[in-house]
mmCIF file of N, CA and C in Angstrom:
data_model
loop_
_atom_site.group_PDB
_atom_site.id
_atom_site.type_symbol
_atom_site.label_atom_id
_atom_site.label_comp_id
_atom_site.label_asym_id
_atom_site.label_seq_id
_atom_site.Cartn_x
_atom_site.Cartn_y
_atom_site.Cartn_z
ATOM 1 N N MET A 1 6.139 -11.967 43.649
ATOM 2 C CA MET A 1 5.128 -12.741 44.340
ATOM 3 C C MET A 1 5.004 -14.124 43.715
ATOM 4 N N GLY A 2 5.194 -14.204 42.395
ATOM 5 C CA GLY A 2 5.080 -15.487 41.719
ATOM 6 C C GLY A 2 6.090 -16.500 42.225
ATOM 7 N N LEU A 3 7.313 -16.078 42.451
ATOM 8 C CA LEU A 3 8.343 -16.978 42.959
ATOM 9 C C LEU A 3 7.990 -17.459 44.360
ATOM 10 N N ALA A 4 7.517 -16.569 45.190
ATOM 11 C CA ALA A 4 7.132 -16.961 46.549
ATOM 12 C C ALA A 4 5.974 -17.949 46.510
ATOM 13 N N ARG A 5 5.027 -17.757 45.593
ATOM 14 C CA ARG A 5 3.891 -18.676 45.495
ATOM 15 C C ARG A 5 4.362 -20.072 45.088
ATOM 16 N N TYR A 6 5.412 -20.141 44.281
ATOM 17 C CA TYR A 6 5.947 -21.433 43.874
ATOM 18 C C TYR A 6 6.427 -22.223 45.096
ATOM 19 N N TYR A 7 6.984 -21.546 46.073
ATOM 20 C CA TYR A 7 7.528 -22.196 47.267
ATOM 21 C C TYR A 7 6.554 -22.195 48.444
ATOM 22 N N ARG A 8 5.285 -21.994 48.206
ATOM 23 C CA ARG A 8 4.296 -21.874 49.272
ATOM 24 C C ARG A 8 4.243 -23.099 50.184
ATOM 25 N N ARG A 9 4.568 -24.273 49.675
ATOM 26 C CA ARG A 9 4.476 -25.481 50.509
ATOM 27 C C ARG A 9 5.519 -25.502 51.626
ATOM 28 N N PHE A 10 6.522 -24.623 51.533
ATOM 29 C CA PHE A 10 7.538 -24.551 52.572
ATOM 30 C C PHE A 10 7.261 -23.457 53.599
ATOM 31 N N ILE A 11 6.208 -22.679 53.393
ATOM 32 C CA ILE A 11 5.912 -21.548 54.274
ATOM 33 C C ILE A 11 4.573 -21.772 54.955
ATOM 34 N N GLU A 12 4.610 -21.922 56.246
ATOM 35 C CA GLU A 12 3.382 -22.107 57.012
ATOM 36 C C GLU A 12 2.526 -20.840 56.916
ATOM 37 N N ASN A 13 1.228 -21.029 56.713
ATOM 38 C CA ASN A 13 0.250 -19.932 56.608
ATOM 39 C C ASN A 13 0.562 -18.959 55.471
ATOM 40 N N PHE A 14 1.082 -19.469 54.374
ATOM 41 C CA PHE A 14 1.468 -18.596 53.266
ATOM 42 C C PHE A 14 0.318 -17.715 52.789
ATOM 43 N N SER A 15 -0.859 -18.297 52.605
ATOM 44 C CA SER A 15 -1.987 -17.512 52.083
ATOM 45 C C SER A 15 -2.352 -16.362 52.998
ATOM 46 N N LYS A 16 -2.303 -16.613 54.285
ATOM 47 C CA LYS A 16 -2.629 -15.559 55.255
ATOM 48 C C LYS A 16 -1.561 -14.460 55.230
ATOM 49 N N ILE A 17 -0.305 -14.871 55.145
ATOM 50 C CA ILE A 17 0.804 -13.909 55.119
ATOM 51 C C ILE A 17 0.755 -13.062 53.845
ATOM 52 N N ALA A 18 0.490 -13.702 52.721
ATOM 53 C CA ALA A 18 0.568 -13.026 51.422
ATOM 54 C C ALA A 18 -0.708 -12.284 51.031
ATOM 55 N N LYS A 19 -1.767 -12.431 51.782
ATOM 56 C CA LYS A 19 -3.048 -11.835 51.396
ATOM 57 C C LYS A 19 -2.966 -10.336 51.088
ATOM 58 N N PRO A 20 -2.324 -9.511 51.904
ATOM 59 C CA PRO A 20 -2.261 -8.078 51.562
ATOM 60 C C PRO A 20 -1.582 -7.799 50.218
ATOM 61 N N MET A 21 -0.584 -8.595 49.860
ATOM 62 C CA MET A 21 0.089 -8.408 48.570
ATOM 63 C C MET A 21 -0.784 -8.904 47.423
ATOM 64 N N ILE A 22 -1.426 -10.035 47.626
ATOM 65 C CA ILE A 22 -2.251 -10.624 46.572
ATOM 66 C C ILE A 22 -3.454 -9.737 46.266
ATOM 67 N N GLU A 23 -3.943 -9.024 47.262
ATOM 68 C CA GLU A 23 -5.064 -8.100 47.036
ATOM 69 C C GLU A 23 -4.716 -7.049 45.990
ATOM 70 N N LEU A 24 -3.446 -6.689 45.886
ATOM 71 C CA LEU A 24 -3.021 -5.700 44.887
ATOM 72 C C LEU A 24 -3.160 -6.213 43.456
ATOM 73 N N LEU A 25 -3.238 -7.521 43.285
ATOM 74 C CA LEU A 25 -3.340 -8.105 41.953
ATOM 75 C C LEU A 25 -4.763 -8.095 41.411
ATOM 76 N N LYS A 26 -5.735 -7.781 42.247
ATOM 77 C CA LYS A 26 -7.137 -7.783 41.825
ATOM 78 C C LYS A 26 -7.432 -6.566 40.954
ATOM 79 N N ASP A 27 -8.411 -6.740 40.075
ATOM 80 C CA ASP A 27 -8.859 -5.629 39.235
ATOM 81 C C ASP A 27 -9.476 -4.534 40.093
ATOM 82 N N LYS A 28 -9.331 -3.335 39.650
ATOM 83 C CA LYS A 28 -9.943 -2.159 40.273
ATOM 84 C C LYS A 28 -9.476 -1.907 41.707
ATOM 85 N N VAL A 29 -8.276 -2.362 42.031
ATOM 86 C CA VAL A 29 -7.688 -2.071 43.340
ATOM 87 C C VAL A 29 -6.545 -1.094 43.112
ATOM 88 N N SER A 30 -6.625 0.043 43.766
ATOM 89 C CA SER A 30 -5.562 1.032 43.592
ATOM 90 C C SER A 30 -4.310 0.591 44.357
ATOM 91 N N PHE A 31 -3.163 0.897 43.780
ATOM 92 C CA PHE A 31 -1.899 0.509 44.401
ATOM 93 C C PHE A 31 -1.610 1.455 45.563
ATOM 94 N N GLU A 32 -1.688 0.905 46.760
ATOM 95 C CA GLU A 32 -1.408 1.686 47.967
ATOM 96 C C GLU A 32 -0.478 0.867 48.854
ATOM 97 N N TRP A 33 0.762 1.320 48.986
ATOM 98 C CA TRP A 33 1.751 0.608 49.800
ATOM 99 C C TRP A 33 1.636 1.082 51.243
ATOM 100 N N ASN A 34 1.568 0.132 52.167
ATOM 101 C CA ASN A 34 1.468 0.482 53.584
ATOM 102 C C ASN A 34 2.276 -0.524 54.396
ATOM 103 N N ASP A 35 2.277 -0.362 55.707
ATOM 104 C CA ASP A 35 3.064 -1.248 56.578
ATOM 105 C C ASP A 35 2.611 -2.700 56.474
ATOM 106 N N LYS A 36 1.316 -2.906 56.351
ATOM 107 C CA LYS A 36 0.784 -4.265 56.257
ATOM 108 C C LYS A 36 1.296 -4.959 54.995
ATOM 109 N N ARG A 37 1.338 -4.229 53.888
ATOM 110 C CA ARG A 37 1.824 -4.810 52.633
ATOM 111 C C ARG A 37 3.340 -4.985 52.656
ATOM 112 N N GLU A 38 4.034 -4.090 53.301
ATOM 113 C CA GLU A 38 5.489 -4.234 53.434
ATOM 114 C C GLU A 38 5.824 -5.500 54.223
ATOM 115 N N LYS A 39 5.096 -5.723 55.307
ATOM 116 C CA LYS A 39 5.312 -6.930 56.111
ATOM 117 C C LYS A 39 4.964 -8.173 55.295
ATOM 118 N N SER A 40 3.889 -8.095 54.524
ATOM 119 C CA SER A 40 3.477 -9.203 53.671
ATOM 120 C C SER A 40 4.526 -9.497 52.598
ATOM 121 N N PHE A 41 5.255 -8.492 52.171
ATOM 122 C CA PHE A 41 6.315 -8.642 51.177
ATOM 123 C C PHE A 41 7.587 -9.215 51.802
ATOM 124 N N GLN A 42 7.952 -8.739 52.986
ATOM 125 C CA GLN A 42 9.199 -9.145 53.629
ATOM 126 C C GLN A 42 9.120 -10.534 54.263
ATOM 127 N N CYS A 43 7.990 -10.868 54.841
ATOM 128 C CA CYS A 43 7.874 -12.127 55.587
ATOM 129 C C CYS A 43 8.172 -13.366 54.728
ATOM 130 N N PRO A 44 7.572 -13.525 53.534
ATOM 131 C CA PRO A 44 7.938 -14.694 52.721
ATOM 132 C C PRO A 44 9.415 -14.719 52.352
ATOM 133 N N LYS A 45 9.999 -13.551 52.083
ATOM 134 C CA LYS A 45 11.435 -13.507 51.776
ATOM 135 C C LYS A 45 12.248 -14.012 52.963
ATOM 136 N N ASP A 46 11.892 -13.563 54.159
ATOM 137 C CA ASP A 46 12.600 -14.006 55.361
ATOM 138 C C ASP A 46 12.449 -15.510 55.559
ATOM 139 N N LYS A 47 11.242 -16.006 55.367
ATOM 140 C CA LYS A 47 11.000 -17.434 55.572
ATOM 141 C C LYS A 47 11.699 -18.288 54.521
ATOM 142 N N LEU A 48 11.812 -17.770 53.301
ATOM 143 C CA LEU A 48 12.491 -18.525 52.248
ATOM 144 C C LEU A 48 14.003 -18.532 52.411
ATOM 145 N N THR A 49 14.540 -17.578 53.144
ATOM 146 C CA THR A 49 15.993 -17.518 53.316
ATOM 147 C C THR A 49 16.461 -18.161 54.607
ATOM 148 N N THR A 50 15.543 -18.650 55.411
ATOM 149 C CA THR A 50 15.922 -19.399 56.605
ATOM 150 C C THR A 50 15.705 -20.881 56.324
ATOM 151 N N THR A 51 16.415 -21.710 57.018
ATOM 152 C CA THR A 51 16.345 -23.141 56.786
ATOM 153 C C THR A 51 15.004 -23.697 57.249
ATOM 154 N N PRO A 52 14.222 -24.264 56.328
ATOM 155 C CA PRO A 52 12.960 -24.869 56.754
ATOM 156 C C PRO A 52 13.223 -26.196 57.457
ATOM 157 N N VAL A 53 12.392 -26.502 58.392
ATOM 158 C CA VAL A 53 12.547 -27.750 59.135
ATOM 159 C C VAL A 53 11.510 -28.732 58.596
ATOM 160 N N LEU A 54 11.801 -29.261 57.416
ATOM 161 C CA LEU A 54 10.912 -30.220 56.776
ATOM 162 C C LEU A 54 11.627 -31.552 56.659
ATOM 163 N N THR A 55 10.838 -32.603 56.547
ATOM 164 C CA THR A 55 11.409 -33.929 56.379
ATOM 165 C C THR A 55 10.908 -34.524 55.067
ATOM 166 N N LEU A 56 11.678 -35.402 54.488
ATOM 167 C CA LEU A 56 11.240 -36.096 53.280
ATOM 168 C C LEU A 56 10.223 -37.163 53.657
ATOM 169 N N PRO A 57 9.199 -37.358 52.843
ATOM 170 C CA PRO A 57 8.204 -38.384 53.168
ATOM 171 C C PRO A 57 8.760 -39.787 52.953
ATOM 172 N N ASP A 58 8.342 -40.698 53.802
ATOM 173 C CA ASP A 58 8.668 -42.114 53.670
ATOM 174 C C ASP A 58 7.355 -42.827 53.354
ATOM 175 N N LEU A 59 7.211 -43.308 52.131
ATOM 176 C CA LEU A 59 5.950 -43.905 51.697
ATOM 177 C C LEU A 59 5.636 -45.224 52.391
ATOM 178 N N GLN A 60 6.571 -45.740 53.171
ATOM 179 C CA GLN A 60 6.324 -46.963 53.933
ATOM 180 C C GLN A 60 5.680 -46.668 55.287
ATOM 181 N N LYS A 61 5.627 -45.402 55.668
ATOM 182 C CA LYS A 61 5.078 -45.010 56.970
ATOM 183 C C LYS A 61 3.744 -44.296 56.801
ATOM 184 N N ASN A 62 3.008 -44.193 57.902
ATOM 185 C CA ASN A 62 1.716 -43.515 57.903
ATOM 186 C C ASN A 62 1.893 -42.000 57.873
ATOM 187 N N PHE A 63 0.876 -41.319 57.361
ATOM 188 C CA PHE A 63 0.855 -39.863 57.319
ATOM 189 C C PHE A 63 -0.222 -39.335 58.254
ATOM 190 N N VAL A 64 -0.039 -38.100 58.688
ATOM 191 C CA VAL A 64 -1.035 -37.393 59.485
ATOM 192 C C VAL A 64 -1.238 -36.030 58.835
ATOM 193 N N VAL A 65 -2.499 -35.647 58.670
ATOM 194 C CA VAL A 65 -2.834 -34.345 58.089
ATOM 195 C C VAL A 65 -3.656 -33.569 59.105
ATOM 196 N N TYR A 66 -3.245 -32.341 59.365
ATOM 197 C CA TYR A 66 -3.999 -31.430 60.225
ATOM 198 C C TYR A 66 -4.573 -30.341 59.330
ATOM 199 N N CYS A 67 -5.878 -30.136 59.417
ATOM 200 C CA CYS A 67 -6.557 -29.153 58.577
ATOM 201 C C CYS A 67 -7.269 -28.127 59.444
ATOM 202 N N ASP A 68 -7.335 -26.910 58.943
ATOM 203 C CA ASP A 68 -8.063 -25.858 59.639
ATOM 204 C C ASP A 68 -8.550 -24.850 58.609
ATOM 205 N N ALA A 69 -9.595 -24.141 58.978
ATOM 206 C CA ALA A 69 -10.154 -23.121 58.094
ATOM 207 C C ALA A 69 -10.543 -21.906 58.920
ATOM 208 N N SER A 70 -10.519 -20.771 58.272
ATOM 209 C CA SER A 70 -10.969 -19.532 58.901
ATOM 210 C C SER A 70 -11.636 -18.697 57.820
ATOM 211 N N ARG A 71 -12.087 -17.542 58.164
ATOM 212 C CA ARG A 71 -12.700 -16.635 57.187
ATOM 213 C C ARG A 71 -11.648 -16.039 56.252
ATOM 214 N N GLN A 72 -10.377 -16.300 56.521
ATOM 215 C CA GLN A 72 -9.300 -15.799 55.661
ATOM 216 C C GLN A 72 -8.800 -16.845 54.677
ATOM 217 N N GLY A 73 -8.899 -18.130 55.019
ATOM 218 C CA GLY A 73 -8.396 -19.141 54.111
ATOM 219 C C GLY A 73 -8.393 -20.524 54.714
ATOM 220 N N LEU A 74 -7.814 -21.455 53.959
ATOM 221 C CA LEU A 74 -7.706 -22.850 54.364
ATOM 222 C C LEU A 74 -6.236 -23.176 54.590
ATOM 223 N N GLY A 75 -5.958 -24.004 55.578
ATOM 224 C CA GLY A 75 -4.582 -24.393 55.843
ATOM 225 C C GLY A 75 -4.488 -25.856 56.217
ATOM 226 N N CYS A 76 -3.400 -26.499 55.803
ATOM 227 C CA CYS A 76 -3.184 -27.915 56.080
ATOM 228 C C CYS A 76 -1.696 -28.158 56.319
ATOM 229 N N VAL A 77 -1.416 -29.168 57.119
ATOM 230 C CA VAL A 77 -0.036 -29.580 57.367
ATOM 231 C C VAL A 77 0.030 -31.091 57.193
ATOM 232 N N LEU A 78 0.943 -31.559 56.364
ATOM 233 C CA LEU A 78 1.195 -32.984 56.182
ATOM 234 C C LEU A 78 2.373 -33.350 57.066
ATOM 235 N N MET A 79 2.179 -34.352 57.927
ATOM 236 C CA MET A 79 3.229 -34.727 58.878
ATOM 237 C C MET A 79 3.473 -36.228 58.844
ATOM 238 N N GLN A 80 4.656 -36.576 59.328
ATOM 239 C CA GLN A 80 5.032 -37.970 59.467
ATOM 240 C C GLN A 80 6.012 -38.067 60.627
ATOM 241 N N ASP A 81 5.748 -38.953 61.554
ATOM 242 C CA ASP A 81 6.594 -39.098 62.750
ATOM 243 C C ASP A 81 6.768 -37.770 63.487
ATOM 244 N N ASN A 82 5.681 -37.010 63.606
ATOM 245 C CA ASN A 82 5.674 -35.714 64.299
ATOM 246 C C ASN A 82 6.609 -34.679 63.672
ATOM 247 N N ARG A 83 6.916 -34.827 62.402
ATOM 248 C CA ARG A 83 7.739 -33.850 61.683
ATOM 249 C C ARG A 83 6.974 -33.375 60.454
ATOM 250 N N VAL A 84 7.134 -32.113 60.120
ATOM 251 C CA VAL A 84 6.416 -31.529 58.985
ATOM 252 C C VAL A 84 7.035 -31.992 57.668
ATOM 253 N N VAL A 85 6.187 -32.488 56.779
ATOM 254 C CA VAL A 85 6.600 -32.859 55.430
ATOM 255 C C VAL A 85 6.303 -31.703 54.476
ATOM 256 N N SER A 86 5.114 -31.106 54.628
ATOM 257 C CA SER A 86 4.724 -30.021 53.730
ATOM 258 C C SER A 86 3.593 -29.201 54.341
ATOM 259 N N TYR A 87 3.509 -27.956 53.918
ATOM 260 C CA TYR A 87 2.400 -27.074 54.283
ATOM 261 C C TYR A 87 1.576 -26.806 53.031
ATOM 262 N N ALA A 88 0.309 -26.508 53.224
ATOM 263 C CA ALA A 88 -0.541 -26.080 52.112
ATOM 264 C C ALA A 88 -1.547 -25.075 52.640
ATOM 265 N N SER A 89 -1.816 -24.075 51.844
ATOM 266 C CA SER A 89 -2.839 -23.103 52.224
ATOM 267 C C SER A 89 -3.343 -22.419 50.970
ATOM 268 N N ARG A 90 -4.509 -21.866 51.087
ATOM 269 C CA ARG A 90 -5.036 -21.042 50.007
ATOM 270 C C ARG A 90 -6.076 -20.096 50.574
ATOM 271 N N GLN A 91 -6.286 -19.002 49.858
ATOM 272 C CA GLN A 91 -7.310 -18.054 50.262
ATOM 273 C C GLN A 91 -8.674 -18.575 49.836
ATOM 274 N N LEU A 92 -9.701 -18.074 50.488
ATOM 275 C CA LEU A 92 -11.054 -18.459 50.118
ATOM 276 C C LEU A 92 -11.417 -17.833 48.781
ATOM 277 N N ARG A 93 -12.171 -18.580 47.996
ATOM 278 C CA ARG A 93 -12.719 -18.027 46.760
ATOM 279 C C ARG A 93 -13.943 -17.192 47.131
ATOM 280 N N ALA A 94 -14.347 -16.325 46.241
ATOM 281 C CA ALA A 94 -15.439 -15.387 46.549
ATOM 282 C C ALA A 94 -16.694 -16.112 47.025
ATOM 283 N N HIS A 95 -17.065 -17.204 46.362
ATOM 284 C CA HIS A 95 -18.286 -17.909 46.758
ATOM 285 C C HIS A 95 -18.131 -18.650 48.088
ATOM 286 N N GLU A 96 -16.908 -18.954 48.488
ATOM 287 C CA GLU A 96 -16.689 -19.677 49.741
ATOM 288 C C GLU A 96 -16.769 -18.768 50.966
ATOM 289 N N GLU A 97 -16.658 -17.475 50.768
ATOM 290 C CA GLU A 97 -16.663 -16.551 51.902
ATOM 291 C C GLU A 97 -17.972 -16.583 52.680
ATOM 292 N N ASN A 98 -19.035 -17.083 52.060
ATOM 293 C CA ASN A 98 -20.334 -17.176 52.728
ATOM 294 C C ASN A 98 -20.632 -18.573 53.264
ATOM 295 N N TYR A 99 -19.704 -19.500 53.109
ATOM 296 C CA TYR A 99 -19.922 -20.863 53.588
ATOM 297 C C TYR A 99 -20.010 -20.886 55.112
ATOM 298 N N PRO A 100 -20.813 -21.789 55.657
ATOM 299 C CA PRO A 100 -20.784 -21.984 57.111
ATOM 300 C C PRO A 100 -19.462 -22.641 57.518
ATOM 301 N N THR A 101 -19.152 -22.559 58.786
ATOM 302 C CA THR A 101 -17.860 -23.038 59.284
ATOM 303 C C THR A 101 -17.611 -24.505 58.962
ATOM 304 N N HIS A 102 -18.624 -25.361 59.140
ATOM 305 C CA HIS A 102 -18.379 -26.788 58.892
ATOM 306 C C HIS A 102 -18.061 -27.066 57.424
ATOM 307 N N ASP A 103 -18.634 -26.294 56.487
ATOM 308 C CA ASP A 103 -18.285 -26.464 55.076
ATOM 309 C C ASP A 103 -16.857 -25.995 54.794
ATOM 310 N N LEU A 104 -16.429 -24.935 55.459
ATOM 311 C CA LEU A 104 -15.050 -24.467 55.284
ATOM 312 C C LEU A 104 -14.057 -25.488 55.824
ATOM 313 N N GLU A 105 -14.372 -26.063 56.983
ATOM 314 C CA GLU A 105 -13.475 -27.075 57.556
ATOM 315 C C GLU A 105 -13.367 -28.279 56.624
ATOM 316 N N LEU A 106 -14.482 -28.685 56.050
ATOM 317 C CA LEU A 106 -14.453 -29.801 55.109
ATOM 318 C C LEU A 106 -13.710 -29.412 53.830
ATOM 319 N N ALA A 107 -13.840 -28.166 53.402
ATOM 320 C CA ALA A 107 -13.097 -27.696 52.226
ATOM 321 C C ALA A 107 -11.593 -27.795 52.466
ATOM 322 N N ALA A 108 -11.153 -27.553 53.692
ATOM 323 C CA ALA A 108 -9.724 -27.689 54.018
ATOM 324 C C ALA A 108 -9.281 -29.143 53.883
ATOM 325 N N VAL A 109 -10.120 -30.073 54.313
ATOM 326 C CA VAL A 109 -9.804 -31.500 54.183
ATOM 327 C C VAL A 109 -9.724 -31.876 52.705
ATOM 328 N N VAL A 110 -10.699 -31.441 51.924
ATOM 329 C CA VAL A 110 -10.711 -31.738 50.487
ATOM 330 C C VAL A 110 -9.478 -31.136 49.809
ATOM 331 N N HIS A 111 -9.115 -29.924 50.196
ATOM 332 C CA HIS A 111 -7.918 -29.272 49.640
ATOM 333 C C HIS A 111 -6.674 -30.127 49.903
ATOM 334 N N ALA A 112 -6.539 -30.621 51.112
ATOM 335 C CA ALA A 112 -5.384 -31.458 51.457
ATOM 336 C C ALA A 112 -5.365 -32.736 50.626
ATOM 337 N N LEU A 113 -6.514 -33.376 50.487
ATOM 338 C CA LEU A 113 -6.571 -34.625 49.732
ATOM 339 C C LEU A 113 -6.294 -34.409 48.247
ATOM 340 N N LYS A 114 -6.648 -33.252 47.733
ATOM 341 C CA LYS A 114 -6.385 -32.966 46.319
ATOM 342 C C LYS A 114 -4.900 -32.774 46.042
ATOM 343 N N ILE A 115 -4.187 -32.127 46.951
ATOM 344 C CA ILE A 115 -2.794 -31.791 46.638
ATOM 345 C C ILE A 115 -1.782 -32.835 47.083
ATOM 346 N N TRP A 116 -2.126 -33.637 48.092
ATOM 347 C CA TRP A 116 -1.166 -34.628 48.576
ATOM 348 C C TRP A 116 -1.588 -36.013 48.120
ATOM 349 N N ARG A 117 -0.985 -36.450 47.049
ATOM 350 C CA ARG A 117 -1.299 -37.727 46.423
ATOM 351 C C ARG A 117 -1.084 -38.902 47.378
ATOM 352 N N CYS A 118 -0.088 -38.794 48.238
ATOM 353 C CA CYS A 118 0.235 -39.891 49.154
ATOM 354 C C CYS A 118 -0.945 -40.244 50.061
ATOM 355 N N CYS A 119 -1.860 -39.309 50.260
ATOM 356 C CA CYS A 119 -3.020 -39.568 51.117
ATOM 357 C C CYS A 119 -4.133 -40.287 50.369
ATOM 358 N N ARG A 120 -3.985 -40.431 49.043
ATOM 359 C CA ARG A 120 -5.032 -41.054 48.239
ATOM 360 C C ARG A 120 -4.601 -42.371 47.605
ATOM 361 N N THR A 121 -3.362 -42.764 47.777
ATOM 362 C CA THR A 121 -2.847 -43.903 47.002
ATOM 363 C C THR A 121 -2.506 -45.112 47.855
ATOM 364 N N GLY A 122 -3.283 -45.364 48.868
ATOM 365 C CA GLY A 122 -3.081 -46.566 49.648
ATOM 366 C C GLY A 122 -2.296 -46.389 50.931
ATOM 367 N N ASN A 123 -1.666 -45.252 51.121
ATOM 368 C CA ASN A 123 -0.977 -45.007 52.384
ATOM 369 C C ASN A 123 -2.010 -44.715 53.466
ATOM 370 N N LYS A 124 -1.753 -45.199 54.668
ATOM 371 C CA LYS A 124 -2.640 -44.867 55.781
ATOM 372 C C LYS A 124 -2.424 -43.399 56.126
ATOM 373 N N CYS A 125 -3.534 -42.705 56.270
ATOM 374 C CA CYS A 125 -3.468 -41.269 56.513
ATOM 375 C C CYS A 125 -4.562 -40.885 57.504
ATOM 376 N N ASP A 126 -4.170 -40.389 58.660
ATOM 377 C CA ASP A 126 -5.127 -39.891 59.648
ATOM 378 C C ASP A 126 -5.308 -38.401 59.409
ATOM 379 N N ILE A 127 -6.566 -37.963 59.388
ATOM 380 C CA ILE A 127 -6.870 -36.552 59.146
ATOM 381 C C ILE A 127 -7.530 -35.980 60.384
ATOM 382 N N TYR A 128 -6.987 -34.857 60.857
ATOM 383 C CA TYR A 128 -7.511 -34.197 62.052
ATOM 384 C C TYR A 128 -8.005 -32.800 61.697
ATOM 385 N N THR A 129 -9.142 -32.467 62.272
ATOM 386 C CA THR A 129 -9.681 -31.119 62.154
ATOM 387 C C THR A 129 -10.227 -30.734 63.517
ATOM 388 N N ASP A 130 -10.311 -29.451 63.781
ATOM 389 C CA ASP A 130 -10.748 -29.016 65.107
ATOM 390 C C ASP A 130 -12.240 -28.697 65.165
ATOM 391 N N HIS A 131 -12.981 -29.121 64.166
ATOM 392 C CA HIS A 131 -14.398 -28.777 64.135
ATOM 393 C C HIS A 131 -15.256 -30.017 64.361
ATOM 394 N N LYS A 132 -15.899 -30.090 65.507
ATOM 395 C CA LYS A 132 -16.670 -31.271 65.884
ATOM 396 C C LYS A 132 -17.891 -31.498 64.998
ATOM 397 N N SER A 133 -18.393 -30.459 64.349
ATOM 398 C CA SER A 133 -19.593 -30.644 63.529
ATOM 399 C C SER A 133 -19.330 -31.525 62.313
ATOM 400 N N LEU A 134 -18.074 -31.760 61.963
ATOM 401 C CA LEU A 134 -17.799 -32.647 60.835
ATOM 402 C C LEU A 134 -18.194 -34.086 61.149
ATOM 403 N N LYS A 135 -18.275 -34.433 62.424
ATOM 404 C CA LYS A 135 -18.773 -35.759 62.790
ATOM 405 C C LYS A 135 -20.205 -35.938 62.294
ATOM 406 N N TYR A 136 -20.937 -34.835 62.207
ATOM 407 C CA TYR A 136 -22.318 -34.823 61.741
ATOM 408 C C TYR A 136 -22.420 -35.379 60.328
ATOM 409 N N ILE A 137 -21.430 -35.137 59.506
ATOM 410 C CA ILE A 137 -21.452 -35.572 58.111
ATOM 411 C C ILE A 137 -21.622 -37.080 58.004
ATOM 412 N N PHE A 138 -20.986 -37.817 58.891
ATOM 413 C CA PHE A 138 -21.028 -39.272 58.804
ATOM 414 C C PHE A 138 -22.362 -39.857 59.243
ATOM 415 N N THR A 139 -23.237 -39.045 59.818
ATOM 416 C CA THR A 139 -24.555 -39.526 60.244
ATOM 417 C C THR A 139 -25.635 -39.192 59.222
ATOM 418 N N GLN A 140 -25.282 -38.492 58.144
ATOM 419 C CA GLN A 140 -26.268 -38.037 57.165
ATOM 420 C C GLN A 140 -26.323 -38.952 55.946
ATOM 421 N N SER A 141 -27.554 -39.212 55.494
ATOM 422 C CA SER A 141 -27.703 -40.012 54.278
ATOM 423 C C SER A 141 -27.639 -39.131 53.031
ATOM 424 N N GLU A 142 -27.986 -37.837 53.175
ATOM 425 C CA GLU A 142 -27.912 -36.901 52.053
ATOM 426 C C GLU A 142 -27.146 -35.657 52.478
ATOM 427 N N LEU A 143 -26.262 -35.193 51.600
ATOM 428 C CA LEU A 143 -25.463 -33.997 51.876
ATOM 429 C C LEU A 143 -25.605 -33.024 50.714
ATOM 430 N N ASN A 144 -25.314 -31.743 50.967
ATOM 431 C CA ASN A 144 -25.355 -30.783 49.862
ATOM 432 C C ASN A 144 -24.153 -31.000 48.951
ATOM 433 N N MET A 145 -24.177 -30.406 47.775
ATOM 434 C CA MET A 145 -23.137 -30.650 46.763
ATOM 435 C C MET A 145 -21.798 -30.003 47.084
ATOM 436 N N ARG A 146 -21.763 -29.075 48.036
ATOM 437 C CA ARG A 146 -20.482 -28.465 48.374
ATOM 438 C C ARG A 146 -19.610 -29.518 48.982
#
């Protein structure tokens, strides 16, 4: 699993795919192999052995980031010229599982900005999310610390 996690940026929805396997790593979880875990084990292997359709970033061009969140995790795609440069995803932390949807969507945006330096260093970067309530953030003078 560690090797697959290293290559997570090349696998779309990695956190969602790997969740059944990662659950086995938690304390006090009994080892029970089932079809769901077998699929979770095989899918990253299959994706790593097929040719990914990624492009190298060109720092002279603009970037586009698409972010989304669900009750299972956060996901982001970094694109340039309508081609995928990189994927990013992670599972929700225990305290995030109770967040409202708009906080999760914003957490996905923050996650993308933390991992993709090109979006923070002067390159133009458009960020898209499918949650309209994030527009609300720009109308507020005070926000919570999350």
